[in-house]
């Protein structure tokens, strides 16, 4: 059995140096600058094929494109694609509530994968919502929905540590 080789090329902009100007932005301002193209997107986004579409106060919307470059040995899109999409939405929802000079890191990630994603599945929408953002910890939830069918493909929760600078 012979299969034609495929090539996938992606490009990305390097992360900007953390300057006093950047440290002076709130999490929501940084995320909005990403949406508006004023700051480069995180390189993982171009690597896996997803993008940040919307930012609100404690909410974010990402969209991701499955494809055959993401297949696992069983022939479906690897769960790591959805896990990364969910983790990005969860963390960004928390980030959207953080004041300037504050960061976060994921402490716990809980994921439920409910339905298989095929290589030809249309774009998936991931909506993240911050539930609690306190002085030292935060929690959030996220869901992945099919843009074509509205079905729930996965959902997750997270606990993050808040890192005050």
PDB file of C-alpha atoms in Angstrom:
ATOM      1  CA  UNK A   1       0.000   0.000   0.000  1.00  0.00           C
ATOM      2  CA  UNK A   2       1.531   3.284  -1.140  1.00  0.00           C
ATOM      3  CA  UNK A   3       0.417   6.625   0.224  1.00  0.00           C
ATOM      4  CA  UNK A   4       1.403  10.014  -1.128  1.00  0.00           C
ATOM      5  CA  UNK A   5       3.392  12.042   1.346  1.00  0.00           C
ATOM      6  CA  UNK A   6       1.854  15.266   2.565  1.00  0.00           C
ATOM      7  CA  UNK A   7       3.581  18.367   3.791  1.00  0.00           C
ATOM      8  CA  UNK A   8       2.314  20.880   6.298  1.00  0.00           C
ATOM      9  CA  UNK A   9       4.140  24.144   6.825  1.00  0.00           C
ATOM     10  CA  UNK A  10       3.297  26.751   9.401  1.00  0.00           C
ATOM     11  CA  UNK A  11       4.821  30.032  10.379  1.00  0.00           C
ATOM     12  CA  UNK A  12       4.651  32.004  13.571  1.00  0.00           C
ATOM     13  CA  UNK A  13       5.945  35.188  15.087  1.00  0.00           C
ATOM     14  CA  UNK A  14       8.189  34.832  18.131  1.00  0.00           C
ATOM     15  CA  UNK A  15       6.814  35.884  21.476  1.00  0.00           C
ATOM     16  CA  UNK A  16       7.567  39.534  22.187  1.00  0.00           C
ATOM     17  CA  UNK A  17      10.064  40.396  24.879  1.00  0.00           C
ATOM     18  CA  UNK A  18       8.375  41.136  28.196  1.00  0.00           C
ATOM     19  CA  UNK A  19       8.761  44.903  28.408  1.00  0.00           C
ATOM     20  CA  UNK A  20       7.412  47.316  31.033  1.00  0.00           C
ATOM     21  CA  UNK A  21       4.700  48.276  28.513  1.00  0.00           C
ATOM     22  CA  UNK A  22       3.582  44.648  28.207  1.00  0.00           C
ATOM     23  CA  UNK A  23       3.757  44.112  31.984  1.00  0.00           C
ATOM     24  CA  UNK A  24       1.486  47.150  32.365  1.00  0.00           C
ATOM     25  CA  UNK A  25      -1.386  45.503  30.465  1.00  0.00           C
ATOM     26  CA  UNK A  26      -4.160  43.534  32.127  1.00  0.00           C
ATOM     27  CA  UNK A  27      -4.725  39.954  31.032  1.00  0.00           C
ATOM     28  CA  UNK A  28      -7.785  41.003  29.087  1.00  0.00           C
ATOM     29  CA  UNK A  29      -5.849  43.775  27.325  1.00  0.00           C
ATOM     30  CA  UNK A  30      -3.131  41.307  26.295  1.00  0.00           C
ATOM     31  CA  UNK A  31      -5.697  38.831  24.977  1.00  0.00           C
ATOM     32  CA  UNK A  32      -7.572  41.565  23.088  1.00  0.00           C
ATOM     33  CA  UNK A  33      -4.261  42.666  21.526  1.00  0.00           C
ATOM     34  CA  UNK A  34      -3.841  39.065  20.306  1.00  0.00           C
ATOM     35  CA  UNK A  35      -7.331  39.080  18.772  1.00  0.00           C
ATOM     36  CA  UNK A  36      -6.666  42.467  17.139  1.00  0.00           C
ATOM     37  CA  UNK A  37      -3.304  41.290  15.714  1.00  0.00           C
ATOM     38  CA  UNK A  38      -1.293  43.806  17.760  1.00  0.00           C
ATOM     39  CA  UNK A  39       0.563  40.962  19.503  1.00  0.00           C
ATOM     40  CA  UNK A  40       1.524  37.637  17.927  1.00  0.00           C
ATOM     41  CA  UNK A  41      -0.518  34.596  18.839  1.00  0.00           C
ATOM     42  CA  UNK A  42       1.069  31.870  20.949  1.00  0.00           C
ATOM     43  CA  UNK A  43       3.032  29.567  18.648  1.00  0.00           C
ATOM     44  CA  UNK A  44       1.076  26.488  19.798  1.00  0.00           C
ATOM     45  CA  UNK A  45      -1.934  27.975  18.058  1.00  0.00           C
ATOM     46  CA  UNK A  46      -0.384  27.932  14.591  1.00  0.00           C
ATOM     47  CA  UNK A  47       1.222  24.561  15.295  1.00  0.00           C
ATOM     48  CA  UNK A  48      -2.129  22.899  16.032  1.00  0.00           C
ATOM     49  CA  UNK A  49      -4.395  25.119  13.934  1.00  0.00           C
ATOM     50  CA  UNK A  50      -6.552  27.101  16.318  1.00  0.00           C
ATOM     51  CA  UNK A  51      -7.173  30.785  16.983  1.00  0.00           C
ATOM     52  CA  UNK A  52      -8.557  33.152  19.598  1.00  0.00           C
ATOM     53  CA  UNK A  53     -11.696  34.866  18.283  1.00  0.00           C
ATOM     54  CA  UNK A  54     -13.252  36.730  21.204  1.00  0.00           C
ATOM     55  CA  UNK A  55     -12.351  37.986  24.674  1.00  0.00           C
ATOM     56  CA  UNK A  56     -14.755  39.190  27.340  1.00  0.00           C
ATOM     57  CA  UNK A  57     -14.684  39.685  31.087  1.00  0.00           C
ATOM     58  CA  UNK A  58     -13.942  36.131  32.189  1.00  0.00           C
ATOM     59  CA  UNK A  59     -14.858  34.585  28.843  1.00  0.00           C
ATOM     60  CA  UNK A  60     -13.005  33.627  25.666  1.00  0.00           C
ATOM     61  CA  UNK A  61     -13.856  31.899  22.410  1.00  0.00           C
ATOM     62  CA  UNK A  62     -11.354  29.862  20.407  1.00  0.00           C
ATOM     63  CA  UNK A  63     -11.881  27.970  17.168  1.00  0.00           C
ATOM     64  CA  UNK A  64      -9.820  25.004  15.983  1.00  0.00           C
ATOM     65  CA  UNK A  65      -9.530  23.109  12.719  1.00  0.00           C
ATOM     66  CA  UNK A  66      -9.182  19.322  12.889  1.00  0.00           C
ATOM     67  CA  UNK A  67      -7.281  17.654  10.072  1.00  0.00           C
ATOM     68  CA  UNK A  68      -5.494  14.474   9.085  1.00  0.00           C
ATOM     69  CA  UNK A  69      -2.191  15.862  10.397  1.00  0.00           C
ATOM     70  CA  UNK A  70      -3.656  15.422  13.907  1.00  0.00           C
ATOM     71  CA  UNK A  71      -4.634  11.747  13.667  1.00  0.00           C
ATOM     72  CA  UNK A  72      -3.764   9.165  16.294  1.00  0.00           C
ATOM     73  CA  UNK A  73      -2.984   5.521  15.429  1.00  0.00           C
ATOM     74  CA  UNK A  74      -6.721   4.687  15.544  1.00  0.00           C
ATOM     75  CA  UNK A  75      -7.492   7.170  12.753  1.00  0.00           C
ATOM     76  CA  UNK A  76      -9.293   9.849  14.775  1.00  0.00           C
ATOM     77  CA  UNK A  77      -8.032  13.269  15.823  1.00  0.00           C
ATOM     78  CA  UNK A  78      -5.735  12.881  18.825  1.00  0.00           C
ATOM     79  CA  UNK A  79      -7.278  13.839  22.161  1.00  0.00           C
ATOM     80  CA  UNK A  80      -4.246  16.040  22.773  1.00  0.00           C
ATOM     81  CA  UNK A  81      -5.604  18.477  20.183  1.00  0.00           C
ATOM     82  CA  UNK A  82      -8.808  18.915  22.165  1.00  0.00           C
ATOM     83  CA  UNK A  83      -6.917  18.942  25.471  1.00  0.00           C
ATOM     84  CA  UNK A  84      -4.697  21.773  24.244  1.00  0.00           C
ATOM     85  CA  UNK A  85      -7.658  23.704  22.859  1.00  0.00           C
ATOM     86  CA  UNK A  86      -9.498  23.308  26.186  1.00  0.00           C
ATOM     87  CA  UNK A  87      -6.427  24.207  28.266  1.00  0.00           C
ATOM     88  CA  UNK A  88      -5.916  27.346  26.166  1.00  0.00           C
ATOM     89  CA  UNK A  89      -9.527  28.456  26.651  1.00  0.00           C
ATOM     90  CA  UNK A  90      -9.492  27.677  30.367  1.00  0.00           C
ATOM     91  CA  UNK A  91      -6.276  29.560  31.044  1.00  0.00           C
ATOM     92  CA  UNK A  92      -7.249  32.487  28.839  1.00  0.00           C
ATOM     93  CA  UNK A  93     -10.619  32.827  30.603  1.00  0.00           C
ATOM     94  CA  UNK A  94      -8.722  33.141  33.883  1.00  0.00           C
ATOM     95  CA  UNK A  95      -6.165  35.475  32.299  1.00  0.00           C
ATOM     96  CA  UNK A  96      -8.953  37.781  31.104  1.00  0.00           C
ATOM     97  CA  UNK A  97      -9.732  38.551  34.764  1.00  0.00           C
ATOM     98  CA  UNK A  98      -6.149  39.229  35.911  1.00  0.00           C
ATOM     99  CA  UNK A  99      -4.778  42.687  36.692  1.00  0.00           C
ATOM    100  CA  UNK A 100      -1.563  43.991  35.139  1.00  0.00           C
ATOM    101  CA  UNK A 101       1.604  42.294  36.343  1.00  0.00           C
ATOM    102  CA  UNK A 102      -0.197  39.070  37.294  1.00  0.00           C
ATOM    103  CA  UNK A 103       0.229  35.667  35.683  1.00  0.00           C
ATOM    104  CA  UNK A 104      -1.238  32.191  36.164  1.00  0.00           C
ATOM    105  CA  UNK A 105      -0.234  28.584  35.713  1.00  0.00           C
ATOM    106  CA  UNK A 106      -2.372  25.469  35.415  1.00  0.00           C
ATOM    107  CA  UNK A 107      -2.334  23.300  38.542  1.00  0.00           C
ATOM    108  CA  UNK A 108      -5.021  20.794  37.599  1.00  0.00           C
ATOM    109  CA  UNK A 109      -6.735  19.968  34.322  1.00  0.00           C
ATOM    110  CA  UNK A 110      -9.790  17.677  34.115  1.00  0.00           C
ATOM    111  CA  UNK A 111     -11.014  16.706  30.649  1.00  0.00           C
ATOM    112  CA  UNK A 112     -13.988  14.714  29.407  1.00  0.00           C
ATOM    113  CA  UNK A 113     -13.799  13.680  25.737  1.00  0.00           C
ATOM    114  CA  UNK A 114     -17.340  12.794  24.670  1.00  0.00           C
ATOM    115  CA  UNK A 115     -17.247  12.135  20.954  1.00  0.00           C
ATOM    116  CA  UNK A 116     -14.601  11.284  18.392  1.00  0.00           C
ATOM    117  CA  UNK A 117     -13.338  13.997  16.065  1.00  0.00           C
ATOM    118  CA  UNK A 118     -12.600  12.901  12.508  1.00  0.00           C
ATOM    119  CA  UNK A 119     -10.055  14.473  10.161  1.00  0.00           C
ATOM    120  CA  UNK A 120     -12.907  15.959   8.101  1.00  0.00           C
ATOM    121  CA  UNK A 121     -14.847  17.331  11.097  1.00  0.00           C
ATOM    122  CA  UNK A 122     -15.493  21.046  10.480  1.00  0.00           C
ATOM    123  CA  UNK A 123     -14.143  23.682  12.857  1.00  0.00           C
ATOM    124  CA  UNK A 124     -14.702  23.221  16.573  1.00  0.00           C
ATOM    125  CA  UNK A 125     -15.574  26.145  18.834  1.00  0.00           C
ATOM    126  CA  UNK A 126     -14.203  26.208  22.386  1.00  0.00           C
ATOM    127  CA  UNK A 127     -15.789  28.551  24.926  1.00  0.00           C
ATOM    128  CA  UNK A 128     -13.995  29.164  28.211  1.00  0.00           C
ATOM    129  CA  UNK A 129     -15.482  30.809  31.291  1.00  0.00           C
ATOM    130  CA  UNK A 130     -13.761  31.803  34.525  1.00  0.00           C
ATOM    131  CA  UNK A 131     -15.742  30.612  37.537  1.00  0.00           C
ATOM    132  CA  UNK A 132     -13.623  31.996  40.383  1.00  0.00           C
ATOM    133  CA  UNK A 133     -10.537  34.197  40.285  1.00  0.00           C
ATOM    134  CA  UNK A 134      -9.197  34.803  43.764  1.00  0.00           C
ATOM    135  CA  UNK A 135      -5.972  36.059  45.266  1.00  0.00           C
ATOM    136  CA  UNK A 136      -4.070  32.761  44.974  1.00  0.00           C
ATOM    137  CA  UNK A 137      -6.196  30.371  42.894  1.00  0.00           C
ATOM    138  CA  UNK A 138      -8.703  30.415  40.062  1.00  0.00           C
ATOM    139  CA  UNK A 139     -11.085  27.927  38.466  1.00  0.00           C
ATOM    140  CA  UNK A 140     -12.632  27.835  35.012  1.00  0.00           C
ATOM    141  CA  UNK A 141     -14.694  25.615  32.738  1.00  0.00           C
ATOM    142  CA  UNK A 142     -14.705  25.153  28.958  1.00  0.00           C
ATOM    143  CA  UNK A 143     -16.691  23.320  26.313  1.00  0.00           C
ATOM    144  CA  UNK A 144     -15.915  22.282  22.746  1.00  0.00           C
ATOM    145  CA  UNK A 145     -18.901  22.442  20.398  1.00  0.00           C
ATOM    146  CA  UNK A 146     -19.167  21.571  16.723  1.00  0.00           C
ATOM    147  CA  UNK A 147     -19.646  24.689  14.597  1.00  0.00           C
ATOM    148  CA  UNK A 148     -21.556  22.535  12.102  1.00  0.00           C
ATOM    149  CA  UNK A 149     -23.793  20.531  14.423  1.00  0.00           C
ATOM    150  CA  UNK A 150     -23.762  22.297  17.823  1.00  0.00           C
ATOM    151  CA  UNK A 151     -22.949  18.996  19.518  1.00  0.00           C
ATOM    152  CA  UNK A 152     -20.789  18.841  22.635  1.00  0.00           C
ATOM    153  CA  UNK A 153     -17.469  17.137  21.828  1.00  0.00           C
ATOM    154  CA  UNK A 154     -15.627  17.699  25.115  1.00  0.00           C
ATOM    155  CA  UNK A 155     -15.677  19.713  28.319  1.00  0.00           C
ATOM    156  CA  UNK A 156     -13.113  20.490  31.001  1.00  0.00           C
ATOM    157  CA  UNK A 157     -12.350  22.290  34.223  1.00  0.00           C
ATOM    158  CA  UNK A 158      -9.150  23.683  35.616  1.00  0.00           C
ATOM    159  CA  UNK A 159      -7.611  25.028  38.789  1.00  0.00           C
ATOM    160  CA  UNK A 160      -4.895  27.624  38.293  1.00  0.00           C
ATOM    161  CA  UNK A 161      -2.375  29.214  40.624  1.00  0.00           C
ATOM    162  CA  UNK A 162      -2.341  33.011  40.508  1.00  0.00           C
ATOM    163  CA  UNK A 163       1.201  34.422  40.366  1.00  0.00           C
ATOM    164  CA  UNK A 164       1.373  37.995  41.547  1.00  0.00           C
ATOM    165  CA  UNK A 165       4.390  39.956  40.343  1.00  0.00           C
TER     166      UNK A 165
END
